[in-house]
PDB file of C-alpha atoms in Angstrom:
ATOM      1  CA  MET K 151      97.983 119.287 151.277  1.00 64.00           C
ATOM      2  CA  SER K 152     101.309 120.676 152.365  1.00 74.00           C
ATOM      3  CA  PHE K 153     104.159 122.268 150.459  1.00 82.00           C
ATOM      4  CA  ALA K 154     107.540 123.859 151.159  1.00 72.00           C
ATOM      5  CA  TYR K 155     109.245 126.867 149.613  1.00 81.00           C
ATOM      6  CA  LYS K 156     112.815 128.198 149.835  1.00 79.00           C
ATOM      7  CA  PRO K 157     113.413 131.733 148.551  1.00 78.00           C
ATOM      8  CA  LYS K 158     116.126 132.205 145.930  1.00 84.00           C
ATOM      9  CA  GLY K 159     117.341 135.467 147.454  1.00 82.00           C
ATOM     10  CA  ALA K 160     116.454 138.001 150.122  1.00 79.00           C
ATOM     11  CA  VAL K 161     112.756 138.304 150.758  1.00 77.00           C
ATOM     12  CA  ALA K 162     111.155 141.743 150.276  1.00 70.00           C
ATOM     13  CA  PRO K 163     107.682 143.211 150.545  1.00 70.00           C
ATOM     14  CA  MET K 164     105.637 143.513 147.366  1.00 68.00           C
ATOM     15  CA  MET K 165     105.090 147.179 146.603  1.00 73.00           C
ATOM     16  CA  GLY K 166     102.447 148.490 144.244  1.00 77.00           C
ATOM     17  CA  LYS K 167     102.515 151.595 142.108  1.00 83.00           C
ATOM     18  CA  PRO K 168     104.509 154.440 143.658  1.00 89.00           C
ATOM     19  CA  PRO K 169     102.217 157.080 145.159  1.00 90.00           C
ATOM     20  CA  ALA K 170     102.463 160.748 144.253  1.00 90.00           C
ATOM     21  CA  GLY K 171     105.686 162.222 145.558  1.00 92.00           C
ATOM     22  CA  ARG K 172     109.321 163.035 144.824  1.00 94.00           C
ATOM     23  CA  TYR K 173     111.548 160.274 143.446  1.00 94.00           C
ATOM     24  CA  ILE K 174     115.072 159.850 142.153  1.00 95.00           C
ATOM     25  CA  VAL K 175     114.497 158.235 138.778  1.00 96.00           C
ATOM     26  CA  GLN K 176     116.074 157.652 135.413  1.00 96.00           C
ATOM     27  CA  LEU K 177     114.459 157.470 132.009  1.00 96.00           C
ATOM     28  CA  VAL K 178     114.732 153.890 130.780  1.00 96.00           C
ATOM     29  CA  SER K 179     112.627 153.859 127.619  1.00 95.00           C
ATOM     30  CA  THR K 180     110.291 155.801 125.374  1.00 95.00           C
ATOM     31  CA  GLU K 181     107.691 154.768 122.858  1.00 95.00           C
ATOM     32  CA  GLU K 182     106.141 156.926 120.165  1.00 94.00           C
ATOM     33  CA  GLN K 183     102.908 156.301 118.276  1.00 95.00           C
ATOM     34  CA  ARG K 184     100.452 158.377 116.286  1.00 94.00           C
ATOM     35  CA  SER K 185      97.055 158.970 117.886  1.00 91.00           C
ATOM     36  CA  LYS K 186      94.038 157.065 116.560  1.00 92.00           C
ATOM     37  CA  GLU K 187      92.554 160.343 115.335  1.00 91.00           C
ATOM     38  CA  ASN K 188      95.876 161.190 113.612  1.00 93.00           C
ATOM     39  CA  THR K 189      96.007 164.545 115.425  1.00 93.00           C
ATOM     40  CA  CYS K 190      99.253 164.173 117.405  1.00 93.00           C
ATOM     41  CA  ASP K 191     102.172 161.977 118.347  1.00 94.00           C
ATOM     42  CA  ARG K 192     101.827 160.267 121.720  1.00 94.00           C
ATOM     43  CA  ILE K 193     105.143 159.725 123.445  1.00 94.00           C
ATOM     44  CA  SER K 194     105.250 157.429 126.463  1.00 94.00           C
ATOM     45  CA  PHE K 195     108.102 157.741 128.952  1.00 95.00           C
ATOM     46  CA  GLU K 196     109.082 154.983 131.368  1.00 95.00           C
ATOM     47  CA  TYR K 197     110.980 156.173 134.437  1.00 95.00           C
ATOM     48  CA  ARG K 198     112.546 153.715 136.893  1.00 95.00           C
ATOM     49  CA  VAL K 199     112.659 154.641 140.603  1.00 94.00           C
ATOM     50  CA  LEU K 200     116.225 154.268 141.900  1.00 94.00           C
ATOM     51  CA  GLU K 201     115.968 154.715 145.679  1.00 92.00           C
ATOM     52  CA  GLY K 202     113.647 154.161 148.613  1.00 90.00           C
ATOM     53  CA  ASP K 203     110.812 151.734 149.195  1.00 88.00           C
ATOM     54  CA  TYR K 204     109.751 151.840 145.537  1.00 91.00           C
ATOM     55  CA  ALA K 205     113.216 151.271 144.018  1.00 92.00           C
ATOM     56  CA  GLY K 206     112.847 149.292 140.800  1.00 91.00           C
ATOM     57  CA  LYS K 207     109.228 150.314 140.202  1.00 92.00           C
ATOM     58  CA  ALA K 208     108.220 152.165 137.033  1.00 92.00           C
ATOM     59  CA  ILE K 209     106.396 155.434 136.566  1.00 93.00           C
ATOM     60  CA  TYR K 210     104.782 155.898 133.148  1.00 92.00           C
ATOM     61  CA  ILE K 211     103.930 159.307 131.733  1.00 92.00           C
ATOM     62  CA  ARG K 212     102.527 160.051 128.272  1.00 92.00           C
ATOM     63  CA  LEU K 213     102.747 163.381 126.491  1.00 92.00           C
ATOM     64  CA  ASN K 214     101.229 164.630 123.253  1.00 92.00           C
ATOM     65  CA  ALA K 215     103.532 166.269 120.716  1.00 93.00           C
ATOM     66  CA  ASN K 216     102.960 167.903 117.312  1.00 93.00           C
ATOM     67  CA  HIS K 217      99.247 168.347 117.993  1.00 92.00           C
ATOM     68  CA  VAL K 218      97.498 169.818 114.958  1.00 93.00           C
ATOM     69  CA  SER K 219      94.622 171.531 116.795  1.00 92.00           C
ATOM     70  CA  ALA K 220      95.724 171.994 120.436  1.00 91.00           C
ATOM     71  CA  PRO K 221      98.656 174.390 120.742  1.00 91.00           C
ATOM     72  CA  LYS K 222      98.490 174.173 124.561  1.00 93.00           C
ATOM     73  CA  SER K 223      99.315 170.463 124.305  1.00 92.00           C
ATOM     74  CA  ASN K 224     102.448 171.338 122.314  1.00 92.00           C
ATOM     75  CA  GLU K 225     103.434 173.952 124.916  1.00 93.00           C
ATOM     76  CA  ILE K 226     103.104 171.377 127.706  1.00 93.00           C
ATOM     77  CA  PHE K 227     105.246 168.907 125.747  1.00 92.00           C
ATOM     78  CA  GLU K 228     107.959 171.508 125.137  1.00 93.00           C
ATOM     79  CA  GLU K 229     107.920 172.605 128.795  1.00 93.00           C
ATOM     80  CA  ARG K 230     108.314 169.009 130.014  1.00 92.00           C
ATOM     81  CA  MET K 231     111.040 168.200 127.496  1.00 93.00           C
ATOM     82  CA  ASP K 232     112.973 171.365 128.386  1.00 94.00           C
ATOM     83  CA  ALA K 233     112.756 170.397 132.067  1.00 93.00           C
ATOM     84  CA  LEU K 234     113.896 166.836 131.290  1.00 94.00           C
ATOM     85  CA  LEU K 235     116.881 168.111 129.301  1.00 94.00           C
ATOM     86  CA  TYR K 236     117.835 170.422 132.159  1.00 94.00           C
ATOM     87  CA  ALA K 237     117.463 167.616 134.717  1.00 94.00           C
ATOM     88  CA  VAL K 238     119.747 165.249 132.783  1.00 94.00           C
ATOM     89  CA  GLY K 239     122.275 167.954 131.917  1.00 93.00           C
ATOM     90  CA  ARG K 240     121.640 168.098 128.150  1.00 93.00           C
ATOM     91  CA  PRO K 241     120.633 171.747 127.518  1.00 91.00           C
ATOM     92  CA  ASN K 242     121.447 171.514 123.798  1.00 92.00           C
ATOM     93  CA  GLY K 243     119.101 168.589 123.149  1.00 92.00           C
ATOM     94  CA  PHE K 244     119.868 165.151 121.754  1.00 91.00           C
ATOM     95  CA  SER K 245     119.805 163.330 118.451  1.00 91.00           C
ATOM     96  CA  ASP K 246     119.113 159.879 119.917  1.00 92.00           C
ATOM     97  CA  VAL K 247     116.943 159.297 122.981  1.00 92.00           C
ATOM     98  CA  LYS K 248     119.582 156.899 124.338  1.00 93.00           C
ATOM     99  CA  GLU K 249     121.675 159.991 125.112  1.00 93.00           C
ATOM    100  CA  ILE K 250     119.262 161.007 127.892  1.00 94.00           C
ATOM    101  CA  CYS K 251     118.490 157.546 129.275  1.00 95.00           C
ATOM    102  CA  ASN K 252     119.928 156.135 132.507  1.00 96.00           C
ATOM    103  CA  ILE K 253     120.842 159.541 133.987  1.00 95.00           C
ATOM    104  CA  PRO K 254     119.478 159.979 137.531  1.00 96.00           C
ATOM    105  CA  PHE K 255     117.339 163.034 138.261  1.00 96.00           C
ATOM    106  CA  VAL K 256     114.597 164.104 140.663  1.00 95.00           C
ATOM    107  CA  LEU K 257     111.013 163.712 139.443  1.00 94.00           C
ATOM    108  CA  ASP K 258     108.028 165.196 141.257  1.00 94.00           C
ATOM    109  CA  VAL K 259     104.824 163.403 140.329  1.00 90.00           C
ATOM    110  CA  TYR K 260     101.204 163.606 141.301  1.00 91.00           C
ATOM    111  CA  LYS K 261      98.226 161.578 140.227  1.00 88.00           C
ATOM    112  CA  ARG K 262      95.268 162.972 138.343  1.00 88.00           C
ATOM    113  CA  LYS K 263      91.924 161.245 138.051  1.00 88.00           C
ATOM    114  CA  ASN K 264      90.197 161.288 134.681  1.00 86.00           C
ATOM    115  CA  PRO K 265      86.522 162.123 135.391  1.00 89.00           C
ATOM    116  CA  GLN K 266      85.275 160.314 132.260  1.00 90.00           C
ATOM    117  CA  THR K 267      87.098 157.016 132.799  1.00 90.00           C
ATOM    118  CA  ASP K 268      87.699 157.180 136.573  1.00 88.00           C
ATOM    119  CA  THR K 269      91.319 156.083 136.001  1.00 87.00           C
ATOM    120  CA  GLU K 270      94.375 157.654 137.607  1.00 87.00           C
ATOM    121  CA  SER K 271      97.454 158.675 135.683  1.00 87.00           C
ATOM    122  CA  TYR K 272     100.755 160.239 136.647  1.00 86.00           C
ATOM    123  CA  GLU K 273     101.383 163.903 135.924  1.00 88.00           C
ATOM    124  CA  VAL K 274     104.758 165.631 136.052  1.00 87.00           C
ATOM    125  CA  GLY K 275     105.029 168.098 138.904  1.00 88.00           C
ATOM    126  CA  GLY K 276     108.657 169.029 138.287  1.00 90.00           C
ATOM    127  CA  MET K 277     112.090 167.788 137.252  1.00 93.00           C
ATOM    128  CA  GLN K 278     115.407 168.755 138.791  1.00 93.00           C
ATOM    129  CA  ARG K 279     119.012 167.707 138.610  1.00 92.00           C
ATOM    130  CA  HIS K 280     120.033 165.052 141.085  1.00 89.00           C
ATOM    131  CA  VAL K 281     123.103 166.084 143.013  1.00 81.00           C
ATOM    132  CA  GLN K 282     125.211 163.025 143.654  1.00 71.00           C
ATOM    133  CA  PRO K 283     126.606 162.582 147.166  1.00 66.00           C
ATOM    134  CA  LEU K 284     130.371 162.741 147.449  1.00 58.00           C
ATOM    135  CA  ALA K 285     132.038 159.480 146.484  1.00 64.00           C
ATOM    136  CA  ALA K 286     134.612 159.859 149.254  1.00 65.00           C
ATOM    137  CA  PRO K 287     134.645 161.954 152.401  1.00 67.00           C
ATOM    138  CA  LEU K 288     136.449 165.270 152.318  1.00 63.00           C
ATOM    139  CA  PRO K 289     140.026 165.185 153.623  1.00 67.00           C
ATOM    140  CA  PRO K 290     140.421 166.322 157.229  1.00 70.00           C
ATOM    141  CA  ARG K 291     141.214 169.969 157.865  1.00 66.00           C
ATOM    142  CA  PRO K 292     144.799 170.594 158.844  1.00 64.00           C
ATOM    143  CA  GLU K 293     145.082 171.396 162.533  1.00 61.00           C
ATOM    144  CA  SER K 294     148.449 173.124 162.085  1.00 55.00           C
ATOM    145  CA  VAL K 295     146.948 176.574 162.608  1.00 52.00           C
ATOM    146  CA  VAL K 296     147.072 177.199 166.342  1.00 55.00           C
ATOM    147  CA  GLN K 297     144.833 179.889 167.765  1.00 57.00           C
ATOM    148  CA  ALA K 298     146.791 182.252 170.013  1.00 57.00           C
ATOM    149  CA  PRO K 299     144.944 183.226 173.172  1.00 58.00           C
ATOM    150  CA  PRO K 300     143.993 186.914 173.344  1.00 58.00           C
ATOM    151  CA  THR K 301     146.652 188.926 175.116  1.00 60.00           C
ATOM    152  CA  GLN K 302     144.341 191.595 176.502  1.00 61.00           C
ATOM    153  CA  SER K 303     140.654 191.680 177.090  1.00 60.00           C
ATOM    154  CA  ALA K 304     138.619 194.548 175.721  1.00 58.00           C
ATOM    155  CA  PRO K 305     138.008 197.401 178.149  1.00 60.00           C
ATOM    156  CA  ALA K 306     134.659 197.395 179.899  1.00 63.00           C
ATOM    157  CA  VAL K 307     132.109 199.752 178.412  1.00 59.00           C
ATOM    158  CA  GLN K 308     130.215 201.969 180.846  1.00 62.00           C
ATOM    159  CA  ALA K 309     127.107 204.006 180.256  1.00 58.00           C
ATOM    160  CA  PRO K 310     127.340 207.754 180.855  1.00 62.00           C
ATOM    161  CA  SER K 311     126.629 208.770 184.416  1.00 65.00           C
ATOM    162  CA  GLY K 312     122.964 209.403 185.119  1.00 63.00           C
ATOM    163  CA  TRP K 313     121.796 207.313 182.124  1.00 62.00           C
ATOM    164  CA  GLN K 314     118.753 205.102 182.697  1.00 62.00           C
ATOM    165  CA  PRO K 315     117.244 202.577 180.285  1.00 61.00           C
ATOM    166  CA  PRO K 316     113.972 203.771 178.683  1.00 60.00           C
ATOM    167  CA  GLN K 317     110.866 202.958 180.662  1.00 59.00           C
ATOM    168  CA  SER K 318     107.640 202.091 178.899  1.00 52.00           C
ATOM    169  CA  LYS K 319     104.283 202.446 180.505  1.00 54.00           C
ATOM    170  CA  GLN K 320     101.815 199.631 179.994  1.00 52.00           C
ATOM    171  CA  ASP K 321      99.067 201.988 178.847  1.00 53.00           C
ATOM    172  CA  ALA K 322     101.432 203.746 176.389  1.00 51.00           C
ATOM    173  CA  ILE K 323     101.973 200.653 174.213  1.00 51.00           C
ATOM    174  CA  PRO K 324      99.611 200.738 171.218  1.00 51.00           C
ATOM    175  CA  PHE K 325      97.686 197.596 170.418  1.00 45.00           C
TER     176      PHE K 325
END
């Protein structure tokens, strides 16, 4: 059996999940649901990688909010949300999640293995603002300022007569 195939566009390698590392991403969607035990809200964040070999791939991170019995979980959520708001330039918060979507920022991620289920999940390592490169090059510096050559050279400096540089003896240097 023989068959033929013509690609519809440029061919590209198939890349799997992005490994742990630093990526320029943007938040593209969130999903909120109540936990099965009804102890907290679970908020899933989908980030899309914008540059590099993994451009277009998604990174999913889930955080617990409003936990009734684990205050540390709430602290982690608040820390991550504060960092996200800083990274997207919204220090006063938002009233609709769409306000913080599609804004590029730098996301540091690592993977953590769950010992009970042996599955890996992404963990946030840090979030920072993404500084955009200049859209256009800077204008050239004006060359109108002409440097005048020095008119006189500085006088030579001489050591006082009889001066010798200090001598150190090999056995006098402490080790």
